[in-house]
mmCIF file of C-alpha atoms in Angstrom:
data_model
loop_
_atom_site.group_PDB
_atom_site.id
_atom_site.type_symbol
_atom_site.label_atom_id
_atom_site.label_comp_id
_atom_site.label_asym_id
_atom_site.label_seq_id
_atom_site.Cartn_x
_atom_site.Cartn_y
_atom_site.Cartn_z
ATOM 1 C CA MET T 1 -12.319 67.374 72.538
ATOM 2 C CA PRO T 2 -13.910 68.791 75.727
ATOM 3 C CA GLY T 3 -11.435 70.747 77.820
ATOM 4 C CA ALA T 4 -8.874 70.801 75.018
ATOM 5 C CA SER T 5 -7.772 74.354 75.831
ATOM 6 C CA GLU T 6 -7.065 73.439 79.456
ATOM 7 C CA VAL T 7 -5.089 70.388 78.356
ATOM 8 C CA THR T 8 -3.069 72.462 75.880
ATOM 9 C CA LYS T 9 -2.296 75.064 78.544
ATOM 10 C CA LYS T 10 -1.154 72.351 80.941
ATOM 11 C CA LEU T 11 1.194 70.875 78.350
ATOM 12 C CA SER T 12 2.685 74.272 77.498
ATOM 13 C CA LEU T 13 3.482 74.887 81.160
ATOM 14 C CA LEU T 14 5.068 71.468 81.626
ATOM 15 C CA TYR T 15 7.048 71.549 78.369
ATOM 16 C CA PRO T 16 7.737 75.277 77.733
ATOM 17 C CA TRP T 17 10.206 74.619 74.894
ATOM 18 C CA VAL T 18 7.696 72.624 72.811
ATOM 19 C CA LEU T 19 6.053 74.320 69.812
ATOM 20 C CA SER T 20 2.724 73.491 68.167
ATOM 21 C CA PRO T 21 1.970 70.956 66.919
ATOM 22 C CA PHE T 22 3.376 68.856 69.776
ATOM 23 C CA ILE T 23 5.701 66.312 68.106
ATOM 24 C CA VAL T 24 7.289 63.464 70.067
ATOM 25 C CA SER T 25 9.991 61.009 69.058
ATOM 26 C CA ALA T 26 9.133 57.543 70.330
ATOM 27 C CA PRO T 27 11.429 55.770 72.805
ATOM 28 C CA MET T 28 12.546 53.093 70.359
ATOM 29 C CA ARG T 29 14.625 50.428 72.042
ATOM 30 C CA VAL T 30 18.386 51.105 71.686
ATOM 31 C CA MET T 31 17.882 53.206 68.530
ATOM 32 C CA SER T 32 16.549 56.303 70.318
ATOM 33 C CA GLY T 33 19.683 57.482 72.067
ATOM 34 C CA PRO T 34 20.689 60.776 73.719
ATOM 35 C CA ALA T 35 21.654 62.513 70.462
ATOM 36 C CA LEU T 36 18.232 61.938 68.910
ATOM 37 C CA ALA T 37 16.259 62.795 72.056
ATOM 38 C CA VAL T 38 18.122 66.063 72.643
ATOM 39 C CA ALA T 39 17.944 67.050 68.970
ATOM 40 C CA VAL T 40 14.163 66.581 68.947
ATOM 41 C CA SER T 41 13.657 68.596 72.131
ATOM 42 C CA ARG T 42 15.993 71.327 70.913
ATOM 43 C CA ALA T 43 13.921 71.585 67.724
ATOM 44 C CA GLY T 44 10.740 72.245 69.690
ATOM 45 C CA GLY T 45 9.517 68.695 70.183
ATOM 46 C CA LEU T 46 9.927 66.199 72.993
ATOM 47 C CA GLY T 47 12.553 63.525 72.558
ATOM 48 C CA PHE T 48 12.546 60.219 74.429
ATOM 49 C CA ILE T 49 15.519 57.952 75.072
ATOM 50 C CA GLY T 50 14.545 54.338 74.456
ATOM 51 C CA PRO T 51 15.205 51.298 76.648
ATOM 52 C CA GLY T 52 18.628 49.751 76.336
ATOM 53 C CA VAL T 53 19.656 46.114 76.054
ATOM 54 C CA LYS T 54 19.940 46.231 79.849
ATOM 55 C CA THR T 55 18.115 48.691 82.100
ATOM 56 C CA ARG T 56 21.434 49.964 83.463
ATOM 57 C CA ASP T 57 22.258 51.247 79.954
ATOM 58 C CA ILE T 58 19.869 54.124 80.607
ATOM 59 C CA LEU T 59 22.245 55.539 83.218
ATOM 60 C CA ALA T 60 24.954 56.202 80.630
ATOM 61 C CA ASP T 61 22.387 57.531 78.138
ATOM 62 C CA LEU T 62 20.907 59.974 80.652
ATOM 63 C CA GLU T 63 24.374 61.104 81.682
ATOM 64 C CA GLU T 64 25.206 61.829 78.035
ATOM 65 C CA ALA T 65 21.884 63.631 77.512
ATOM 66 C CA THR T 66 22.555 65.753 80.593
ATOM 67 C CA ALA T 67 25.950 66.755 79.223
ATOM 68 C CA LEU T 68 24.431 67.694 75.859
ATOM 69 C CA ILE T 69 21.759 69.808 77.546
ATOM 70 C CA GLU T 70 24.341 71.544 79.736
ATOM 71 C CA LYS T 71 26.248 72.598 76.617
ATOM 72 C CA LEU T 72 23.030 74.157 75.318
ATOM 73 C CA ARG T 73 22.359 75.871 78.647
ATOM 74 C CA THR T 74 25.695 77.656 78.428
ATOM 75 C CA SER T 75 24.912 78.916 74.933
ATOM 76 C CA SER T 76 22.649 81.763 73.939
ATOM 77 C CA SER T 77 20.241 79.528 72.068
ATOM 78 C CA ALA T 78 16.518 80.176 72.029
ATOM 79 C CA PHE T 79 16.062 76.670 73.408
ATOM 80 C CA HIS T 80 18.090 77.593 76.480
ATOM 81 C CA ALA T 81 15.977 80.693 77.063
ATOM 82 C CA LEU T 82 12.856 78.528 77.307
ATOM 83 C CA LEU T 83 14.287 76.306 80.046
ATOM 84 C CA PRO T 84 13.623 77.510 83.605
ATOM 85 C CA ALA T 85 16.561 77.091 85.947
ATOM 86 C CA GLU T 86 14.804 74.324 87.864
ATOM 87 C CA CYS T 87 13.354 72.634 84.797
ATOM 88 C CA PRO T 88 13.806 68.852 84.792
ATOM 89 C CA LEU T 89 15.966 67.385 82.045
ATOM 90 C CA PRO T 90 14.007 68.270 78.870
ATOM 91 C CA VAL T 91 13.993 64.738 77.495
ATOM 92 C CA GLY T 92 12.015 61.684 78.492
ATOM 93 C CA VAL T 93 13.007 58.081 79.029
ATOM 94 C CA GLY T 94 11.185 54.889 78.074
ATOM 95 C CA PHE T 95 10.884 51.568 79.873
ATOM 96 C CA GLN T 96 9.612 48.167 78.750
ATOM 97 C CA LEU T 97 8.037 46.957 81.972
ATOM 98 C CA TRP T 98 8.198 43.238 81.217
ATOM 99 C CA SER T 99 11.977 43.282 80.841
ATOM 100 C CA ASP T 100 13.309 46.369 82.631
ATOM 101 C CA ASN T 101 14.423 46.458 86.258
ATOM 102 C CA LEU T 102 12.289 48.755 88.394
ATOM 103 C CA GLU T 103 14.994 49.452 90.975
ATOM 104 C CA VAL T 104 17.496 50.531 88.332
ATOM 105 C CA ALA T 105 14.852 52.635 86.595
ATOM 106 C CA VAL T 106 13.942 54.398 89.843
ATOM 107 C CA ALA T 107 17.597 55.149 90.577
ATOM 108 C CA ALA T 108 18.040 56.596 87.081
ATOM 109 C CA VAL T 109 15.091 58.991 87.232
ATOM 110 C CA GLU T 110 15.999 60.051 90.759
ATOM 111 C CA LYS T 111 19.544 60.940 89.736
ATOM 112 C CA PHE T 112 18.961 62.572 86.343
ATOM 113 C CA ARG T 113 15.377 63.897 86.630
ATOM 114 C CA PRO T 114 14.107 63.426 83.064
ATOM 115 C CA CYS T 115 10.882 65.335 82.489
ATOM 116 C CA ALA T 116 8.884 62.232 81.556
ATOM 117 C CA ALA T 117 8.896 58.448 81.892
ATOM 118 C CA TRP T 118 7.174 56.386 79.187
ATOM 119 C CA LEU T 119 5.837 53.027 80.420
ATOM 120 C CA TYR T 120 4.935 50.225 78.050
ATOM 121 C CA ALA T 121 4.299 46.494 77.748
ATOM 122 C CA PRO T 122 3.587 45.322 81.310
ATOM 123 C CA ARG T 123 3.521 41.625 82.025
ATOM 124 C CA ASN T 124 0.769 42.034 84.634
ATOM 125 C CA GLY T 125 -1.318 44.769 83.061
ATOM 126 C CA GLN T 126 -2.563 47.653 85.176
ATOM 127 C CA ARG T 127 -0.938 46.288 88.323
ATOM 128 C CA ASP T 128 2.512 46.856 86.817
ATOM 129 C CA PHE T 129 1.590 50.311 85.510
ATOM 130 C CA ASP T 130 0.476 51.290 89.018
ATOM 131 C CA ALA T 131 3.579 49.910 90.723
ATOM 132 C CA TRP T 132 5.993 51.597 88.325
ATOM 133 C CA SER T 133 4.113 54.906 88.368
ATOM 134 C CA LEU T 134 4.081 55.098 92.167
ATOM 135 C CA ARG T 135 7.761 54.280 92.539
ATOM 136 C CA ILE T 136 8.915 56.651 89.803
ATOM 137 C CA ARG T 137 6.814 59.544 91.088
ATOM 138 C CA SER T 138 8.151 58.962 94.581
ATOM 139 C CA ALA T 139 11.720 59.144 93.271
ATOM 140 C CA SER T 140 11.089 62.219 91.087
ATOM 141 C CA PRO T 141 7.879 64.075 92.083
ATOM 142 C CA ARG T 142 7.904 66.451 89.084
ATOM 143 C CA ILE T 143 8.198 63.720 86.479
ATOM 144 C CA GLN T 144 5.303 63.145 84.089
ATOM 145 C CA ILE T 145 4.138 59.567 83.550
ATOM 146 C CA TRP T 146 3.343 58.660 79.939
ATOM 147 C CA ILE T 147 1.664 55.296 79.348
ATOM 148 C CA GLN T 148 1.315 53.670 75.930
ATOM 149 C CA ILE T 149 -1.723 51.520 75.198
ATOM 150 C CA GLY T 150 -3.193 49.890 72.114
ATOM 151 C CA THR T 151 -6.720 48.869 73.144
ATOM 152 C CA LEU T 152 -9.888 50.385 74.544
ATOM 153 C CA ALA T 153 -9.818 47.957 77.484
ATOM 154 C CA GLU T 154 -6.387 49.213 78.545
ATOM 155 C CA ALA T 155 -7.608 52.811 78.407
ATOM 156 C CA LYS T 156 -10.590 52.055 80.622
ATOM 157 C CA GLU T 157 -8.365 50.335 83.181
ATOM 158 C CA LEU T 158 -6.055 53.340 83.285
ATOM 159 C CA VAL T 159 -8.780 55.827 84.194
ATOM 160 C CA GLN T 160 -10.413 53.465 86.662
ATOM 161 C CA SER T 161 -7.147 53.154 88.578
ATOM 162 C CA SER T 162 -6.344 55.471 91.460
ATOM 163 C CA VAL T 163 -2.874 55.889 89.908
ATOM 164 C CA ARG T 164 -3.633 57.811 86.739
ATOM 165 C CA PRO T 165 -1.020 58.691 84.120
ATOM 166 C CA ASP T 166 -0.263 62.252 83.079
ATOM 167 C CA VAL T 167 -0.380 61.388 79.367
ATOM 168 C CA ILE T 168 -1.823 58.450 77.444
ATOM 169 C CA VAL T 169 -0.285 57.428 74.114
ATOM 170 C CA ILE T 170 -2.763 55.583 71.890
ATOM 171 C CA GLN T 171 -0.943 53.411 69.372
ATOM 172 C CA GLY T 172 -2.672 52.028 66.282
ATOM 173 C CA THR T 173 -1.668 48.843 64.526
ATOM 174 C CA ASP T 174 0.192 50.642 61.708
ATOM 175 C CA ALA T 175 3.083 51.146 64.126
ATOM 176 C CA GLY T 176 6.393 49.360 63.764
ATOM 177 C CA GLY T 177 8.069 47.223 66.385
ATOM 178 C CA HIS T 178 6.116 45.373 69.054
ATOM 179 C CA GLY T 179 2.444 46.311 69.236
ATOM 180 C CA ARG T 180 -0.984 44.828 69.755
ATOM 181 C CA ALA T 181 -1.895 42.374 67.035
ATOM 182 C CA LYS T 182 -4.953 40.200 67.708
ATOM 183 C CA ASP T 183 -6.824 42.836 69.717
ATOM 184 C CA GLY T 184 -5.312 45.931 68.078
ATOM 185 C CA LEU T 185 -7.054 48.411 65.808
ATOM 186 C CA GLY T 186 -6.080 51.072 63.290
ATOM 187 C CA LEU T 187 -5.537 54.536 64.728
ATOM 188 C CA LEU T 188 -8.395 56.120 62.770
ATOM 189 C CA SER T 189 -10.945 53.965 64.598
ATOM 190 C CA LEU T 190 -9.122 53.345 67.871
ATOM 191 C CA PHE T 191 -8.307 56.936 68.806
ATOM 192 C CA PRO T 192 -11.818 58.445 68.746
ATOM 193 C CA GLU T 193 -13.305 55.471 70.597
ATOM 194 C CA VAL T 194 -10.704 55.779 73.327
ATOM 195 C CA GLY T 195 -11.225 59.552 73.315
ATOM 196 C CA ASP T 196 -14.950 59.084 73.901
ATOM 197 C CA ALA T 197 -14.285 56.660 76.751
ATOM 198 C CA LEU T 198 -11.877 59.103 78.416
ATOM 199 C CA ALA T 199 -13.959 62.248 77.862
ATOM 200 C CA GLY T 200 -13.723 64.513 80.886
ATOM 201 C CA SER T 201 -10.575 62.887 82.259
ATOM 202 C CA GLN T 202 -8.431 65.927 81.334
ATOM 203 C CA ILE T 203 -5.604 63.524 80.407
ATOM 204 C CA PRO T 204 -3.775 64.550 77.206
ATOM 205 C CA LEU T 205 -4.050 61.910 74.491
ATOM 206 C CA PHE T 206 -1.241 61.464 71.967
ATOM 207 C CA ALA T 207 -1.619 59.573 68.693
ATOM 208 C CA ALA T 208 0.937 57.023 67.473
ATOM 209 C CA GLY T 209 1.187 54.506 64.667
ATOM 210 C CA GLY T 210 1.577 55.270 60.969
ATOM 211 C CA ILE T 211 2.273 59.005 61.338
ATOM 212 C CA ALA T 212 5.211 60.141 59.200
ATOM 213 C CA ASP T 213 4.387 63.566 57.787
ATOM 214 C CA ALA T 214 2.190 66.644 58.168
ATOM 215 C CA ARG T 215 -0.850 64.870 56.743
ATOM 216 C CA GLY T 216 -0.729 62.276 59.495
ATOM 217 C CA VAL T 217 -0.313 64.989 62.114
ATOM 218 C CA LEU T 218 -3.311 66.901 60.760
ATOM 219 C CA ALA T 219 -5.420 63.741 60.782
ATOM 220 C CA ALA T 220 -4.463 63.055 64.394
ATOM 221 C CA MET T 221 -5.332 66.610 65.385
ATOM 222 C CA CYS T 222 -8.739 66.209 63.742
ATOM 223 C CA LEU T 223 -9.269 63.085 65.831
ATOM 224 C CA GLY T 224 -8.654 65.187 68.941
ATOM 225 C CA ALA T 225 -5.015 64.384 69.687
ATOM 226 C CA SER T 226 -3.038 66.780 71.889
ATOM 227 C CA GLY T 227 0.088 65.725 70.036
ATOM 228 C CA VAL T 228 1.625 63.003 67.896
ATOM 229 C CA VAL T 229 4.346 60.401 68.262
ATOM 230 C CA MET T 230 6.564 59.356 65.372
ATOM 231 C CA GLY T 231 8.884 56.381 65.516
ATOM 232 C CA THR T 232 9.828 55.110 62.069
ATOM 233 C CA ARG T 233 10.199 58.658 60.707
ATOM 234 C CA PHE T 234 12.853 59.396 63.360
ATOM 235 C CA LEU T 235 14.595 56.074 62.725
ATOM 236 C CA ILE T 236 15.550 57.651 59.421
ATOM 237 C CA SER T 237 17.361 60.572 61.005
ATOM 238 C CA HIS T 238 21.075 61.258 61.211
ATOM 239 C CA GLU T 239 20.934 61.181 65.012
ATOM 240 C CA ALA T 240 19.312 57.754 65.329
ATOM 241 C CA ARG T 241 21.480 55.021 66.804
ATOM 242 C CA ILE T 242 20.988 52.602 63.916
ATOM 243 C CA ASN T 243 22.932 50.745 61.248
ATOM 244 C CA PRO T 244 23.033 52.544 57.856
ATOM 245 C CA GLY T 245 21.922 49.365 56.108
ATOM 246 C CA TYR T 246 18.782 49.308 58.248
ATOM 247 C CA GLN T 247 18.046 52.919 57.343
ATOM 248 C CA ARG T 248 18.586 52.385 53.633
ATOM 249 C CA GLU T 249 16.136 49.498 53.641
ATOM 250 C CA ILE T 250 13.387 51.664 55.150
ATOM 251 C CA VAL T 251 14.064 54.372 52.559
ATOM 252 C CA ARG T 252 13.995 51.756 49.763
ATOM 253 C CA ALA T 253 10.822 49.994 50.831
ATOM 254 C CA SER T 254 7.308 51.121 49.967
ATOM 255 C CA ASP T 255 3.753 49.802 50.023
ATOM 256 C CA GLY T 256 3.730 48.900 53.715
ATOM 257 C CA ALA T 257 0.645 46.723 53.313
ATOM 258 C CA VAL T 258 2.668 44.332 51.141
ATOM 259 C CA THR T 259 6.255 44.756 52.309
ATOM 260 C CA THR T 260 5.668 44.655 56.082
ATOM 261 C CA THR T 261 4.097 42.023 58.277
ATOM 262 C CA ARG T 262 3.595 41.178 61.920
ATOM 263 C CA THR T 263 5.544 38.097 62.916
ATOM 264 C CA LEU T 264 7.418 36.647 65.894
ATOM 265 C CA LEU T 265 9.985 35.011 63.601
ATOM 266 C CA TYR T 266 12.646 37.690 64.016
ATOM 267 C CA SER T 267 12.262 37.775 67.787
ATOM 268 C CA LYS T 268 12.977 34.043 67.802
ATOM 269 C CA LEU T 269 15.912 34.422 65.429
ATOM 270 C CA ARG T 270 17.349 37.144 67.655
ATOM 271 C CA GLY T 271 16.840 35.024 70.758
ATOM 272 C CA THR T 272 14.499 37.590 72.313
ATOM 273 C CA LYS T 273 12.210 35.853 74.770
ATOM 274 C CA GLY T 274 9.692 37.055 77.293
ATOM 275 C CA TRP T 275 7.495 39.546 75.474
ATOM 276 C CA PRO T 276 3.895 39.309 76.731
ATOM 277 C CA GLU T 277 1.931 37.193 74.259
ATOM 278 C CA GLU T 278 -0.343 40.048 73.134
ATOM 279 C CA TYR T 279 2.566 41.876 71.449
ATOM 280 C CA THR T 280 3.780 41.032 67.950
ATOM 281 C CA PRO T 281 6.304 43.168 66.013
ATOM 282 C CA ARG T 282 5.832 44.695 62.560
ATOM 283 C CA THR T 283 8.873 44.288 60.314
ATOM 284 C CA ILE T 284 9.879 44.659 56.675
ATOM 285 C CA ILE T 285 9.774 41.296 54.946
ATOM 286 C CA ASN T 286 13.076 39.829 53.758
ATOM 287 C CA LYS T 287 14.604 36.470 52.898
ATOM 288 C CA SER T 288 14.263 35.050 56.412
ATOM 289 C CA PHE T 289 10.490 35.461 56.391
ATOM 290 C CA ILE T 290 10.015 34.344 52.777
ATOM 291 C CA GLU T 291 11.962 31.128 53.372
ATOM 292 C CA TYR T 292 10.201 30.584 56.693
ATOM 293 C CA GLN T 293 6.851 30.689 54.889
ATOM 294 C CA ALA T 294 8.218 28.280 52.298
ATOM 295 C CA GLY T 295 8.963 25.768 55.050
ATOM 296 C CA ARG T 296 12.721 26.084 55.552
ATOM 297 C CA PRO T 297 13.654 24.616 58.968
ATOM 298 C CA PHE T 298 14.148 27.149 61.747
ATOM 299 C CA GLU T 299 17.585 25.771 62.596
ATOM 300 C CA GLU T 300 18.807 26.625 59.098
ATOM 301 C CA LEU T 301 17.222 30.071 59.225
ATOM 302 C CA LYS T 302 18.852 30.730 62.587
ATOM 303 C CA LYS T 303 22.301 29.774 61.270
ATOM 304 C CA LEU T 304 21.911 32.035 58.237
ATOM 305 C CA HIS T 305 20.583 34.854 60.430
ATOM 306 C CA ASP T 306 23.598 34.670 62.728
ATOM 307 C CA GLU T 307 25.940 34.721 59.749
ATOM 308 C CA ALA T 308 24.139 37.825 58.453
ATOM 309 C CA LEU T 309 24.824 39.554 61.762
ATOM 310 C CA LYS T 310 28.500 39.548 60.794
ATOM 311 C CA ALA T 311 27.895 40.753 57.243
ATOM 312 C CA GLY T 312 27.404 44.457 57.928
ATOM 313 C CA ASP T 313 24.938 46.439 55.835
ATOM 314 C CA SER T 314 24.100 43.484 53.606
ATOM 315 C CA GLY T 315 22.279 41.896 56.539
ATOM 316 C CA TRP T 316 19.337 44.159 55.677
ATOM 317 C CA GLY T 317 17.381 44.505 52.446
ATOM 318 C CA PRO T 318 15.248 42.102 50.381
ATOM 319 C CA GLU T 319 18.100 39.582 50.306
ATOM 320 C CA GLY T 320 18.956 40.214 53.950
ATOM 321 C CA ARG T 321 17.945 38.215 56.979
ATOM 322 C CA LEU T 322 17.973 40.616 59.924
ATOM 323 C CA ALA T 323 14.988 42.124 61.693
ATOM 324 C CA THR T 324 13.977 45.458 60.154
ATOM 325 C CA TYR T 325 11.286 46.665 62.520
ATOM 326 C CA ALA T 326 9.376 49.531 60.920
ATOM 327 C CA GLY T 327 5.875 50.919 60.626
ATOM 328 C CA ALA T 328 3.470 50.672 57.713
ATOM 329 C CA SER T 329 4.265 54.300 56.833
ATOM 330 C CA ILE T 330 7.574 53.345 55.170
ATOM 331 C CA GLY T 331 6.267 54.419 51.752
ATOM 332 C CA LEU T 332 6.116 58.024 53.015
ATOM 333 C CA ILE T 333 9.793 58.170 54.017
ATOM 334 C CA HIS T 334 12.178 58.869 51.165
ATOM 335 C CA GLU T 335 15.407 60.243 52.618
ATOM 336 C CA ILE T 336 17.529 60.485 55.728
ATOM 337 C CA LYS T 337 17.307 63.895 57.403
ATOM 338 C CA ASP T 338 18.437 65.382 60.673
ATOM 339 C CA ALA T 339 15.815 65.436 63.425
ATOM 340 C CA ALA T 340 15.410 69.217 63.384
ATOM 341 C CA THR T 341 14.651 69.183 59.660
ATOM 342 C CA ILE T 342 12.075 66.440 60.106
ATOM 343 C CA ILE T 343 10.283 68.487 62.763
ATOM 344 C CA HIS T 344 10.562 71.693 60.754
ATOM 345 C CA ASP T 345 9.145 70.088 57.613
ATOM 346 C CA VAL T 346 6.241 68.487 59.456
ATOM 347 C CA ARG T 347 5.464 71.672 61.379
ATOM 348 C CA GLU T 348 5.538 73.851 58.273
ATOM 349 C CA GLY T 349 3.214 71.448 56.511
ATOM 350 C CA VAL T 350 0.754 71.668 59.377
ATOM 351 C CA LEU T 351 1.009 75.451 59.650
ATOM 352 C CA GLN T 352 0.292 75.885 55.959
ATOM 353 C CA SER T 353 -3.018 74.128 56.564
ATOM 354 C CA LEU T 354 -3.661 75.637 59.992
ATOM 355 C CA PRO T 355 -1.993 79.088 60.017
ATOM 356 C CA SER T 356 -3.753 79.928 63.305
ATOM 357 C CA LEU T 357 -1.181 77.733 65.070
ATOM 358 C CA ARG T 358 1.736 79.907 63.945
ATOM 359 C CA GLY T 359 3.354 81.603 66.912
ATOM 360 C CA HIS T 360 2.313 78.903 69.401
#
């Protein structure tokens, strides 16, 4: 990638605690809480707190993250030594633009000064990205704006705008949760085409979707990525804010091509309305979806789904009925680990293949 060394230098100055390769934990809604975000950053990555059920939930999450970071600042940890006195909070925060409240978001970043804000899923396309970016930067001038896209058209709009992001996250269709469906593309084809279109922009490009181990990271680096984002892999961490039954189902499942699908069924069962029509979530298939395909009336499925909500861990699994949003990489995830171990294992795998990165 042209100018890659300049981009790498810029990232190292902005995120001095991050080690190579640059690993990011995605801002998964509700499930990426303060404990996970801080653990990832402390381990040499960059952790993001995900959107809450309500935008105001981010205030409590950022307050908790600040307290966790302050405990580390008072210790003699190597992580603390890498944080300048005036360094913004070394975690990021994510917002779903279609559902989050801009005024609350602005107040949160102004008060707590997270180092980055991740913007995703606008209802009005580039216009919303521009409006949110301007307001957030005004409230916290040192914050870095990360924008997630899933199509070449979105990428072109970003660089044509006068309000450019600091980082662009390119998500392929292997990703879990809500992503592009009809106009999406696999990361292996999407990333280099977007990279070609943005050549010379000097904007760091991060790869997301289907990355769960060192092999995925190496592939992304070969495509020209400045770093990688992992979501599903960090769902299966001890720090994730997630039900154990949900985690066990991801560990159990394999063959993502067969056991996952993109469907709006679970959004409807959960009563989630308002997602822009271009986004459809990837989930592990269970009884709700199988019976839906067989023609069982939605009203019956909804009643059974709501009963499963009260059933604890048994609400997940092949016989379960609850949404189990996860990426197609589930077959690569075999056990629950703490976030630091996940990062260590991935990094060591990369360094064994690319020893020149050791020490960065």
